[in-house]
Tab-separated table of C-alpha atoms and ligand atoms in Angstrom:
chain	number	residue	atom	x	y	z
A	1	MET	CA	71.560	99.237	-48.173
A	2	PRO	CA	71.836	101.021	-44.804
A	3	ASP	CA	72.195	104.808	-44.680
A	4	ALA	CA	74.836	106.086	-42.339
A	5	GLY	CA	76.952	109.038	-41.322
A	6	LEU	CA	80.700	108.831	-41.170
A	7	TYR	CA	82.621	110.382	-38.265
A	8	ILE	CA	86.368	110.922	-38.529
A	9	HIS	CA	88.115	111.867	-35.300
A	10	ILE	CA	91.157	114.126	-35.662
A	11	PRO	CA	92.787	113.949	-32.216
A	12	PHE	CA	94.976	117.070	-32.238
A	13	CYS	CA	94.468	120.457	-30.560
A	14	GLU	CA	96.480	123.644	-30.119
A	15	LYS	CA	95.953	123.338	-26.355
A	16	LYS	CA	94.083	120.940	-24.066
A	17	CYS	CA	91.095	122.623	-22.406
A	18	GLY	CA	90.503	121.556	-18.790
A	19	TYR	CA	86.775	120.864	-19.242
A	20	CYS	CA	87.131	118.764	-22.391
A	21	ASP	CA	86.684	114.984	-22.267
A	22	PHE	CA	87.279	114.356	-25.961
A	23	TYR	CA	90.480	112.502	-26.706
A	24	SER	CA	93.102	114.845	-28.136
A	25	VAL	CA	96.794	115.606	-27.792
A	26	THR	CA	98.790	118.784	-28.330
A	27	ASN	CA	101.926	117.079	-29.650
A	28	ARG	CA	101.525	117.116	-33.412
A	29	GLU	CA	104.770	115.381	-34.344
A	30	ARG	CA	102.902	112.249	-35.435
A	31	GLN	CA	100.205	113.914	-37.560
A	32	GLU	CA	101.603	112.544	-40.820
A	33	GLU	CA	101.752	109.060	-39.346
A	34	PHE	CA	98.179	109.458	-38.058
A	35	VAL	CA	96.858	110.505	-41.483
A	36	SER	CA	98.664	107.592	-43.176
A	37	GLY	CA	97.160	105.182	-40.656
A	38	LEU	CA	93.704	106.671	-41.104
A	39	LEU	CA	93.901	106.320	-44.879
A	40	ARG	CA	95.062	102.725	-44.493
A	41	GLU	CA	92.168	101.971	-42.140
A	42	ILE	CA	89.702	103.478	-44.639
A	43	GLU	CA	91.188	101.324	-47.410
A	44	LEU	CA	90.908	98.179	-45.276
A	45	LEU	CA	87.318	98.836	-44.156
A	46	ALA	CA	85.927	100.184	-47.441
A	47	PRO	CA	85.126	96.751	-48.966
A	48	GLN	CA	83.123	95.814	-45.872
A	49	TYR	CA	80.905	98.912	-46.281
A	50	ARG	CA	80.714	99.076	-50.062
A	51	HIS	CA	76.926	98.613	-50.038
A	52	TRP	CA	76.332	101.340	-47.475
A	53	ARG	CA	75.316	104.842	-48.446
A	54	PHE	CA	77.052	107.553	-46.430
A	55	ASP	CA	75.071	110.777	-46.618
A	56	THR	CA	77.166	112.711	-44.085
A	57	VAL	CA	80.882	112.974	-43.392
A	58	PHE	CA	81.724	114.733	-40.139
A	59	PHE	CA	85.228	115.697	-39.051
A	60	GLY	CA	85.539	116.158	-35.289
A	61	GLY	CA	88.177	116.081	-32.631
A	62	GLY	CA	90.166	117.507	-31.427
A	63	THR	CA	90.517	120.352	-33.840
A	64	PRO	CA	90.532	119.052	-37.423
A	65	THR	CA	91.954	122.332	-38.736
A	66	THR	CA	95.229	121.647	-36.891
A	67	LEU	CA	96.002	119.317	-39.800
A	68	PRO	CA	97.897	120.867	-42.681
A	69	LEU	CA	95.470	121.770	-45.493
A	70	LYS	CA	96.822	119.059	-47.798
A	71	ALA	CA	96.319	116.382	-45.128
A	72	LEU	CA	92.794	117.592	-44.415
B	101	LIG	S1	88.530	119.553	-28.630
B	101	LIG	FE1	88.053	121.736	-28.358
B	101	LIG	S2	87.457	121.907	-26.209
B	101	LIG	FE2	88.546	119.942	-26.427
B	101	LIG	S3	90.691	120.365	-25.929
B	101	LIG	FE3	90.456	120.588	-28.152
B	101	LIG	S4	90.044	122.787	-28.462
B	101	LIG	FE4	89.673	122.334	-26.292
């Protein structure tokens, strides 16, 4: 059983900083759609990784706190 960390990219920011190469957008109109898609992807991939042990979950971005609290 492999050990692994899980990284979840939240690609939304309040503003786009000129020096930043991480993928993010400032238009947050599709946040709900993004979260639904992310949950669906997790559901689809979960069986494939059911024997893995994830000891870390990291939320990056972007700015994860741009998501509404309930979505986060
Ligand atoms: S991820 Fe951080 S540094 Fe990059 S654009 Fe967003 S706020 Fe700026």
